Coordinates of C-alpha atoms and ligand atoms in Angstrom, one line a residue:
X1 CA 7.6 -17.8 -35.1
X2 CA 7.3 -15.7 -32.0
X3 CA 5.5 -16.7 -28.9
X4 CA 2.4 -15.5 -28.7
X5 CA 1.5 -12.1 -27.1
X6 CA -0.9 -9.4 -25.9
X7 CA -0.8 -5.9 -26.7
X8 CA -2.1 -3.7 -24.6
X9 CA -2.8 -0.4 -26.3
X10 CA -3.0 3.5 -25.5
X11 CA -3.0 7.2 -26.6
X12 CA -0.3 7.3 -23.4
X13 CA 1.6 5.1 -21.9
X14 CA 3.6 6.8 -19.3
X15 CA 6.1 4.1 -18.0
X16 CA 8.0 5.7 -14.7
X17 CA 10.8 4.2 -16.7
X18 CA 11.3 7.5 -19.2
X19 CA 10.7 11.0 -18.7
X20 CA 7.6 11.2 -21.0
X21 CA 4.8 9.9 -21.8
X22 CA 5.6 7.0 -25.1
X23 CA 2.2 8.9 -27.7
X24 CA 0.4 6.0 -29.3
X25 CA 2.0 3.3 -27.9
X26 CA 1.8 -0.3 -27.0
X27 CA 2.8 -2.7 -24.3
X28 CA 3.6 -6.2 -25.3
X29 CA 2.8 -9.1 -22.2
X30 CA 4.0 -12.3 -22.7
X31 CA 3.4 -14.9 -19.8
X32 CA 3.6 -13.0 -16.6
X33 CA 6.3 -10.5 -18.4
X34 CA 6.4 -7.5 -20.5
X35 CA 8.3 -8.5 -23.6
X36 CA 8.0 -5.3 -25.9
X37 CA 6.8 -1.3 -25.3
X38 CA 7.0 1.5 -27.8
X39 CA 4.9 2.5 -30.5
X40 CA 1.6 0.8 -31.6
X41 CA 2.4 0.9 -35.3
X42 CA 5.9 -1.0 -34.8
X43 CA 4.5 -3.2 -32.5
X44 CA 1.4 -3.8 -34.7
X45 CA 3.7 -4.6 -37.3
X46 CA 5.5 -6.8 -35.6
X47 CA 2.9 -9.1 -33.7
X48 CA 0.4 -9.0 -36.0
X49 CA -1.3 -11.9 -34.3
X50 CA -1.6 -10.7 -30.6
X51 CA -4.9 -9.9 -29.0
X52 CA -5.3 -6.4 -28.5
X53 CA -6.5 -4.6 -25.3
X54 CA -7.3 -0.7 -25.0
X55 CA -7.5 1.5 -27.2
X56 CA -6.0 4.6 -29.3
X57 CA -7.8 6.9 -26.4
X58 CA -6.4 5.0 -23.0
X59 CA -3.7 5.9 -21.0
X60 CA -1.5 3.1 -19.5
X61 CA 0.3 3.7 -16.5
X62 CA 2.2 0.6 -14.1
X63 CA 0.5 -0.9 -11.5
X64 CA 0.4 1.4 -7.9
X65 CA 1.9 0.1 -5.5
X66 CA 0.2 1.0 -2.1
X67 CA 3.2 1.1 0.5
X68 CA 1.4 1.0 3.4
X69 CA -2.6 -0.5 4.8
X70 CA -4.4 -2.7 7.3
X71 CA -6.1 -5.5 6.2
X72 CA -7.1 -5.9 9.8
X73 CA -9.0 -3.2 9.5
X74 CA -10.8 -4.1 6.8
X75 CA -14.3 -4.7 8.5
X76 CA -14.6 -1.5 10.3
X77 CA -14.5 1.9 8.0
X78 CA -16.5 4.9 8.7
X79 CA -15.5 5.3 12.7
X80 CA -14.3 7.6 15.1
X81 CA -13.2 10.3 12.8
X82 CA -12.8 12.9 15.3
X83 CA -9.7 11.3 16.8
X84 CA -5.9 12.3 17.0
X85 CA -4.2 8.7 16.6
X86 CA -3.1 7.7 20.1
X87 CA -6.9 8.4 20.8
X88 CA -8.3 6.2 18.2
X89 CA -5.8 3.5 19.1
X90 CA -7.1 3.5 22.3
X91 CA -11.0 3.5 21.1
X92 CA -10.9 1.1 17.9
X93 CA -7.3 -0.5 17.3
X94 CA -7.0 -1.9 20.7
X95 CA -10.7 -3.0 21.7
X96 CA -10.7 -5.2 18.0
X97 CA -7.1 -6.6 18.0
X98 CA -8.3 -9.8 20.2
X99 CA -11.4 -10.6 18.2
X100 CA -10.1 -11.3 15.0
X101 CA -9.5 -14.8 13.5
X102 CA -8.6 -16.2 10.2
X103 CA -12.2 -15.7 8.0
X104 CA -12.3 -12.4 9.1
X105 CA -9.0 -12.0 8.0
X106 CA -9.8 -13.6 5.1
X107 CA -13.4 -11.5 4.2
X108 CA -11.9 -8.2 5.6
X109 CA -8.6 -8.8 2.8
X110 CA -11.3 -9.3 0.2
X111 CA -13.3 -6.0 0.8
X112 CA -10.3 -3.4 1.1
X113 CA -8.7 -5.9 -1.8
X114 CA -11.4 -5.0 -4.1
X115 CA -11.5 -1.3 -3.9
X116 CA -7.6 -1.4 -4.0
X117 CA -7.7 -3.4 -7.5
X118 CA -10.8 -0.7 -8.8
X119 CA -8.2 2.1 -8.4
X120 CA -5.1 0.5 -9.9
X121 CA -3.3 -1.2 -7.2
X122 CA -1.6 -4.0 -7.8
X123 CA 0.7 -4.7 -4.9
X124 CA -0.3 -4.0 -0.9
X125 CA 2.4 -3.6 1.3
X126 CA 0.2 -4.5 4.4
X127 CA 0.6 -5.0 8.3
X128 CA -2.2 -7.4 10.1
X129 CA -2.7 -5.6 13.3
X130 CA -4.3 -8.2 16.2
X131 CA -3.5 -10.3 18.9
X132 CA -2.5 -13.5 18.2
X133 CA -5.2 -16.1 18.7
X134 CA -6.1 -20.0 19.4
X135 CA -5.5 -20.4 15.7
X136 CA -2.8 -17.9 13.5
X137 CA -5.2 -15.4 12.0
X138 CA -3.0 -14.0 8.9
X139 CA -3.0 -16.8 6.6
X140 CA -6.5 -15.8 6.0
X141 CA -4.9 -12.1 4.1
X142 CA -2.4 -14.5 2.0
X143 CA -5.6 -16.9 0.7
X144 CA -7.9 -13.4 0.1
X145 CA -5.0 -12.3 -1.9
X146 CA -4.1 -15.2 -4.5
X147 CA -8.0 -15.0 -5.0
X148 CA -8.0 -11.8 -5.8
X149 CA -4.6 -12.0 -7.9
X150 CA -3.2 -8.9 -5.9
X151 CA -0.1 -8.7 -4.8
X152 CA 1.1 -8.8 -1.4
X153 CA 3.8 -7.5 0.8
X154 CA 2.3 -8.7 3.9
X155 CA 3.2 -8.5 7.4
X156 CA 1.5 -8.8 11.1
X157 CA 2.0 -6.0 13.0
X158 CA 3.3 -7.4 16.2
X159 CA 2.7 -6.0 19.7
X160 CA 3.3 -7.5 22.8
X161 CA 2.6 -4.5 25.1
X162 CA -1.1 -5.7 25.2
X163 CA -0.1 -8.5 27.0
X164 CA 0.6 -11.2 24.4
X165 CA 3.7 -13.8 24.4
X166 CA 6.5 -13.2 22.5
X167 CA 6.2 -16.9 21.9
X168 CA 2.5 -16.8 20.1
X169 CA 3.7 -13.4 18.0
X170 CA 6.8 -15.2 16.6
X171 CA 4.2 -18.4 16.2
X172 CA 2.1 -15.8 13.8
X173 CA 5.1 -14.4 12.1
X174 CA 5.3 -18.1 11.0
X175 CA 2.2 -19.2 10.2
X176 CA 2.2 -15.8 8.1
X177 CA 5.7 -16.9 6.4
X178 CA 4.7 -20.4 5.6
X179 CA 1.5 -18.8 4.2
X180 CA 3.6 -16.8 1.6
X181 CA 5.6 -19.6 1.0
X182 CA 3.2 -21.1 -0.7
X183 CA 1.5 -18.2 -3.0
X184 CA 2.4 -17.0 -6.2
X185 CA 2.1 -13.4 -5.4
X186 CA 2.6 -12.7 -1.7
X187 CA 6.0 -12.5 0.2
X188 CA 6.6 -12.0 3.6
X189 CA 8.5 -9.5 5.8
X190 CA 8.0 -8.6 9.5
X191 CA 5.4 -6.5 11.3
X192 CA 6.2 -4.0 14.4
X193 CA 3.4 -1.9 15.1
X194 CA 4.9 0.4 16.8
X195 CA 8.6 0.3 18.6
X196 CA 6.8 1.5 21.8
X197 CA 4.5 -1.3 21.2
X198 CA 6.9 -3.9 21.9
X199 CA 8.9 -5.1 24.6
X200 CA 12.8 -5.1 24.1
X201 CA 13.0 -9.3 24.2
X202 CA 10.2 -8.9 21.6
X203 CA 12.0 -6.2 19.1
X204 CA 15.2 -7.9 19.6
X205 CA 13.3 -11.3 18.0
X206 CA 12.1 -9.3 15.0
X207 CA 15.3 -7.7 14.5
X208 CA 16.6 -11.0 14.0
X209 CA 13.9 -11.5 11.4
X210 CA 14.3 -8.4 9.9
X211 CA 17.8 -8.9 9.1
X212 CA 16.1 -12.3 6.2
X213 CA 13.0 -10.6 5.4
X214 CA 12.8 -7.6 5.6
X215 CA 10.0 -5.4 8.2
X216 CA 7.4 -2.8 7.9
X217 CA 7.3 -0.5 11.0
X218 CA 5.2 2.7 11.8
X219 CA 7.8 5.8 12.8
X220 CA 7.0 8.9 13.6
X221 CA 3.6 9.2 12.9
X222 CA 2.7 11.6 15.5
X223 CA 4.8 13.9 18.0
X224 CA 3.6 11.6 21.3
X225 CA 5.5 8.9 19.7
X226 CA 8.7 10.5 19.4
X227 CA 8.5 12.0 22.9
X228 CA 8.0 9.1 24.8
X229 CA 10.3 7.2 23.3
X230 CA 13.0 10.3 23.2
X231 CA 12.3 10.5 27.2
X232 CA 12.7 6.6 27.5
X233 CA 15.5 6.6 25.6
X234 CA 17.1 9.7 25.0
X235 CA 16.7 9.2 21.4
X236 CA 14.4 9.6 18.7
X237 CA 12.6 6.2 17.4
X238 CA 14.1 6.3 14.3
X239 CA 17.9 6.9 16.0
X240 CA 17.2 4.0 18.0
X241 CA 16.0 1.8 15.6
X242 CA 19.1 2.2 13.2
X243 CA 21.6 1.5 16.5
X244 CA 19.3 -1.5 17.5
X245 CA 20.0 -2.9 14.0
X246 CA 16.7 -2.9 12.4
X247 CA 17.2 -0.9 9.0
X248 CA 20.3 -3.4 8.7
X249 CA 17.3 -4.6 6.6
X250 CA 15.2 -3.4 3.9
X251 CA 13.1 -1.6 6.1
X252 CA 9.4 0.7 4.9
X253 CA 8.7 3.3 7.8
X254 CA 5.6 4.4 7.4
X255 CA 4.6 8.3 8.0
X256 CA 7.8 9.8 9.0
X257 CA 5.7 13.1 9.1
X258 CA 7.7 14.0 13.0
X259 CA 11.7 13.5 11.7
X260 CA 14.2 16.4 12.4
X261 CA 17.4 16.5 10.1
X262 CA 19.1 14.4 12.0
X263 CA 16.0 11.3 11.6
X264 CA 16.3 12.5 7.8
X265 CA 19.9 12.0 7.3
X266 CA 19.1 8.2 9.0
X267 CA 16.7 7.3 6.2
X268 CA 19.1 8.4 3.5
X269 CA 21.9 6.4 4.9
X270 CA 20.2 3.6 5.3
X271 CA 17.7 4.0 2.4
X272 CA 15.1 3.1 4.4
X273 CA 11.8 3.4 2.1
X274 CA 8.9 5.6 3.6
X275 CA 4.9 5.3 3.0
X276 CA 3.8 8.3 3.1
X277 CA 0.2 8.3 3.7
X278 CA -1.7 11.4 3.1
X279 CA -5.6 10.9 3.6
X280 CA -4.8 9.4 6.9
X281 CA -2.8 12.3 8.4
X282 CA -5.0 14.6 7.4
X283 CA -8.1 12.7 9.0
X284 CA -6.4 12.1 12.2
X285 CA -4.8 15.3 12.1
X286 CA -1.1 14.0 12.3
X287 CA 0.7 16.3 10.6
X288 CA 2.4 17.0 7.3
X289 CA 5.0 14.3 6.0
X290 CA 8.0 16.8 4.4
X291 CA 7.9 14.6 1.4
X292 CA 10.3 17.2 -0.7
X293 CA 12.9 17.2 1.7
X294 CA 12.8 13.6 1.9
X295 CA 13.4 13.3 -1.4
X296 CA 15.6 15.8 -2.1
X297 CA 17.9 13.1 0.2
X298 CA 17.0 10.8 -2.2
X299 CA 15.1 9.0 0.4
X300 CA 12.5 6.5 -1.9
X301 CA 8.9 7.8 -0.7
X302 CA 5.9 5.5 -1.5
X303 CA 2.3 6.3 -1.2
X304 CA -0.2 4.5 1.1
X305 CA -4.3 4.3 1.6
X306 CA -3.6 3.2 5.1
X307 CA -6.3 1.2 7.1
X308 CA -9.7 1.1 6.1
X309 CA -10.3 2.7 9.4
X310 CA -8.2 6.0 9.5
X311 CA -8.8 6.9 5.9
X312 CA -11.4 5.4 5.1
X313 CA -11.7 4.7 1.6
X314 CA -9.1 2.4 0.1
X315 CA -9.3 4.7 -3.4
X316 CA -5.0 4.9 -4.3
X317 CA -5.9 7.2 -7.1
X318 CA -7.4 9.7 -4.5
X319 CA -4.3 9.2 -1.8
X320 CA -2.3 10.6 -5.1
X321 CA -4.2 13.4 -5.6
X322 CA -3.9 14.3 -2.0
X323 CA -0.1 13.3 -1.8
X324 CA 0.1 16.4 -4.1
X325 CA -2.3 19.0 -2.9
X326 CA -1.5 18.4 1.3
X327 CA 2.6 19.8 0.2
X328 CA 0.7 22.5 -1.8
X329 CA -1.1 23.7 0.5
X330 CA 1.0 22.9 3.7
X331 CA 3.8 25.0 1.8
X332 CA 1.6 27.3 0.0
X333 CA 3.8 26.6 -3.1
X334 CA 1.9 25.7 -6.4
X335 CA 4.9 23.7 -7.3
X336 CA 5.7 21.7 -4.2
X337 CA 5.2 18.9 -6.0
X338 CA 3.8 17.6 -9.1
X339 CA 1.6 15.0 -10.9
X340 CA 4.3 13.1 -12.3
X341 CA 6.1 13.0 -8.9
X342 CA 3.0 12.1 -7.5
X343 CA 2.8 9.0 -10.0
X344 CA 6.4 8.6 -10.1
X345 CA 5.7 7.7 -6.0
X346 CA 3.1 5.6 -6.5
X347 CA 5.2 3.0 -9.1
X348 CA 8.9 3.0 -9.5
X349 CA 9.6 5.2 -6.2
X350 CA 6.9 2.4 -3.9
X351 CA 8.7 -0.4 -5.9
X352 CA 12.6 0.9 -5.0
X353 CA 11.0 1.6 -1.1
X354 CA 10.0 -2.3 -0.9
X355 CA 13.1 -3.2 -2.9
X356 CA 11.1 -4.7 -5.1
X357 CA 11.8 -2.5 -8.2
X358 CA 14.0 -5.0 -10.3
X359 CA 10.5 -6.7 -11.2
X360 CA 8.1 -4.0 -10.3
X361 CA 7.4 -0.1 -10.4
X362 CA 8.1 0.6 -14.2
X363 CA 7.1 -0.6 -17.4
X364 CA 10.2 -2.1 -19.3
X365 CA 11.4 -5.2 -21.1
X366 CA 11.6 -8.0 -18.3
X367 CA 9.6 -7.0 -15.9
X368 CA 6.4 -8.1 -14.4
X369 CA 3.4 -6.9 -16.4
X370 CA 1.5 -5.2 -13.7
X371 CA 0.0 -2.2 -15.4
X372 CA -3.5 -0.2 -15.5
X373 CA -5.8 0.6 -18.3
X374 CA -7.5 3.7 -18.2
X375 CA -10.6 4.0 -20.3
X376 CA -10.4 7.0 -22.4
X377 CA -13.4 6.4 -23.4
X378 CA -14.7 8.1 -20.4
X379 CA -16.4 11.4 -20.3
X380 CA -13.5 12.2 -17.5
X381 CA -10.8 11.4 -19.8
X382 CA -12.6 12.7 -23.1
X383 CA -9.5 15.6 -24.0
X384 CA -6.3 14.9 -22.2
X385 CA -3.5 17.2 -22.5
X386 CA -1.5 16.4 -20.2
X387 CA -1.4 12.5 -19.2
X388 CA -0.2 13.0 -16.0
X389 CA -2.4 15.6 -14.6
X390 CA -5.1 13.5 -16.5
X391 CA -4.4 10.5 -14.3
X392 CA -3.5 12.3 -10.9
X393 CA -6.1 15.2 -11.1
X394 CA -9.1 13.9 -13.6
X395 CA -9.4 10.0 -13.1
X396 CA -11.2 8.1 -10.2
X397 CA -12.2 4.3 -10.1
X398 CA -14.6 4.8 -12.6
X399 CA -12.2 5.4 -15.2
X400 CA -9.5 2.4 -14.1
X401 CA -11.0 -0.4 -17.0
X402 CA -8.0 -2.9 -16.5
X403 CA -5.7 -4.1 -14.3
X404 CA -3.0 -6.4 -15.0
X405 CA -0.9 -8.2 -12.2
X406 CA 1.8 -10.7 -13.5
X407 CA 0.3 -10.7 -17.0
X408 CA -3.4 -11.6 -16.5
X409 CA -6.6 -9.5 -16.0
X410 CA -7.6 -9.1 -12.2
X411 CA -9.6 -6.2 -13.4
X412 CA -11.7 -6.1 -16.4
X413 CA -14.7 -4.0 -17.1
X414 CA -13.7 -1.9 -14.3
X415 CA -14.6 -4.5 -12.2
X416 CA -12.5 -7.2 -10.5
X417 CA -12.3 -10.4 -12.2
X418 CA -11.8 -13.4 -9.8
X419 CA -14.7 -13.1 -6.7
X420 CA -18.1 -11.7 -7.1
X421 CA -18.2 -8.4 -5.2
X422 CA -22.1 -8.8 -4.1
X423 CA -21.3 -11.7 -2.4
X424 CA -17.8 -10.2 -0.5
X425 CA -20.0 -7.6 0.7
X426 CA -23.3 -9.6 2.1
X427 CA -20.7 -12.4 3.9
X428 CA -18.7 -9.6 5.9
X429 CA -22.1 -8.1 7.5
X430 CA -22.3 -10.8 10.2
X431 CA -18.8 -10.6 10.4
X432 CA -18.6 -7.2 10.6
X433 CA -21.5 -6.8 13.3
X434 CA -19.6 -9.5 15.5
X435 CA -16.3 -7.5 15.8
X436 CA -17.9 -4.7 16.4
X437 CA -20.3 -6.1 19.3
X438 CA -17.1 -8.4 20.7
X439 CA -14.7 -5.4 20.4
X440 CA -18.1 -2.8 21.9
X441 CA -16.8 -0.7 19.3
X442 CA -19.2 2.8 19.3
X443 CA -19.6 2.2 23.5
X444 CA -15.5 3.4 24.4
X445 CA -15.6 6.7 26.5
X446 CA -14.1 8.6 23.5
X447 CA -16.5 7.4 21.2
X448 CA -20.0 8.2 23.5
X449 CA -21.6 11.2 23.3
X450 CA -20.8 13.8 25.6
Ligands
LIG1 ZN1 -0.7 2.3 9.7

């Protein structure tokens, strides 16, 4: 007797594992593991017992893997749009990062959380940006998460340049670890916000850290960056940060949209993964990330929402679509890159850019069974062609009926399964008005009208 299964069935299943889609197939979950994939009808016959989930219309694609976000910003969307990003650091990042503590942590995870499970993530490579406080403040991501059963890379983004002590960030970055110690689904690395953020006793500490855990840094986001750390320096933040020993590591970079060749050849050597974030560098204007070139190094390029506050939606299936049409446009080449890149980047490509793809990123035999549902019984998805373009192009929320992290359903219905959304959204209103009243947010110079 075999141990007892679920099959989850679909018209597609496009794994990130094989070059096509697998026609009227089936994935087989087994504890928090696939155990079987490939055609219904064998694996009907085979497990004849299993509960069955989807259908002969749905299409099944891995969990997405969203490389790069801000929990931290989770209670403040729909601000300052008009901003280049050293600007709206200055008006929104900066006024809020003392003013947060652990339940707003906690609420803010839950809202972004939820929109990221309706549009098929299922791991969130984060960074918690905020001064440390009386109490540590990022435990309260790690709790929102194993409620929501959602993944988690997490990470505070550390800064000392706001005036904080080294002492109380490296107190966080504990608090944080022993939080992930704990959970079934998040793991720790650590945070810089920015290498100009920190001061050089400070980046030497999480260096050290690094070297164990891994870190999660922001690089090259915009040209300002790059020229004040080239003038400091003499070299580029991403040169320094390889001689300074950091991407000794597993290292995710997120943007890289300002590298030259020489910046490029430095995330090849030292396979550093980059989050390349499109919605957010076309809001605040940043620039174009060359994601083809990158690759072309073989450089492992994830895809992120980013914070709640420079995108501002938390929608991963739109940040695909836009990973693909910002190259098309920016190149004005129909085939800068495709759907199934696109996809590809969002699974097995975020997975290998965390090092996390030996469990994650692909459907196959042995690994976790993190995958999406998508309902084909949706007007949207009523004649599909092509599965890829169907998924990347067609699909939104709406049509994302499951989602399965480790094996059970934190999505069902299209909605999420574990908290009650209603009541995420009523408890972060006070919340929500306090940051903002605390933090002044809407009274900076920048934000008042002229
Ligand atoms: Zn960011």
């Amino acid at each position: 007797m075999s141990e007892t299964g679920t099959l989850v069935r679909g018209g597609h299943v496009l794994t990130s594992a094989q070059p096509d889609a697998i026609e009227n197939g089936a994935v087989r979950i087994v504890g928090e593991l696939i155990d079987a994939i490939g055609p219904w009808a064998d694996l009907r016959c085979r497990f004849p017992d299993d509960e069955v989930h989807g259908d002969r219309h749905s299409i099944i694609t891995p969990g997405f893997i969203n490389t790069h976000g801000h929990f931290s910003e989770g209670l403040f969307t729909g601000i300052a749009e008009d901003f280049t990003l050293v600007e709206w650091i200055e008006a929104v990042i900066n006024p809020t990062a003392p003013h947060h503590d652990q339940e707003k942590a906690y609420v803010g995870t839950l809202l972004a959380g939820i929109q990221m499970l309706r549009s098929g993530i299922t791991l969130a490579s984060d960074m918690f940006v905020c001064d440390p406080a009386d109490q540590p403040v990022t435990p309260g991501v790690v709790r929102a998460l194993d409620q929501l059963a959602l993944r988690g890379v997490v990470t505070f983004g550390a800064a000392d340049r706001r005036g904080a002590a080294v002492s109380a960030i490296l107190e966080e970055h504990a608090a944080l670890r022993e939080a992930c110690e704990s959970s079934r689904l998040s793991r720790f690395r650590v945070g810089i916000a920015l290498l100009g953020a920190q001061s050089e006793e400070l980046f030497q500490e999480s260096v050290m850290l690094a070297a164990d855990h891994g870190s999660h840094i922001h690089l090259h986001e915009v040209r300002e960056e790059v020229t004040a750390i080239r003038a400091a320096t003499g070299r580029s933040p991403i040169e320094q940060c390889a001689r300074l020993g950091l991407f000794d590591g597993p290292t995710i970079a997120a943007h890289c949209v300002w590298v030259d060749e020489n910046d490029r050849d430095i995330l090849a050597d030292y396979q550093v993964g980059v989050a390349h974030n499109p919605v957010s560098n076309m809001i605040l204007a940043s620039g174009v990330c060359p994601v083809p070139a990158l690759r072309k190094l073989g450089v492992n390029v994830g895809i992120g929402v980013d914070g709640p506050a420079s995108n501002d939606s938390q929608n991963m299936i739109e940040a695909i679509k836009m990973a693909v049409l910002l190259q098309r446009v920016d190149r004005m080449q129909a085939t800068a890159l495709s759907a199934r890149d696109a996809l590809a980047m969002a699974t097995i490509e975020g997975a290998r850019s965390l090092h996390v793809d030996s469990e994650l990123g692909s459907l196959e035999v042995g690994k976790q069974a993190d995958l999406v549902v998508f309902d084909g019984r949706s007007p949207t998805l009523a004649n599909i062609h092509d599965p890829y373009q169907a998924v990347v192009y067609c699909a939104g929320p709406r049509e994302v009926a499951e989602v399965w992290v480790a094996g059970s359903k934190s999505v069902a219905g299209g909605e999420v399964v574990h908290v009650d959304p209603a009541e995420v959204a009523e408890r972060s209103r006070p919340l929500a008005r306090e940051l903002a009243r605390r933090a002044h947010l809407g009274q900076h110079s920048l934000l008042a009208p002229s």
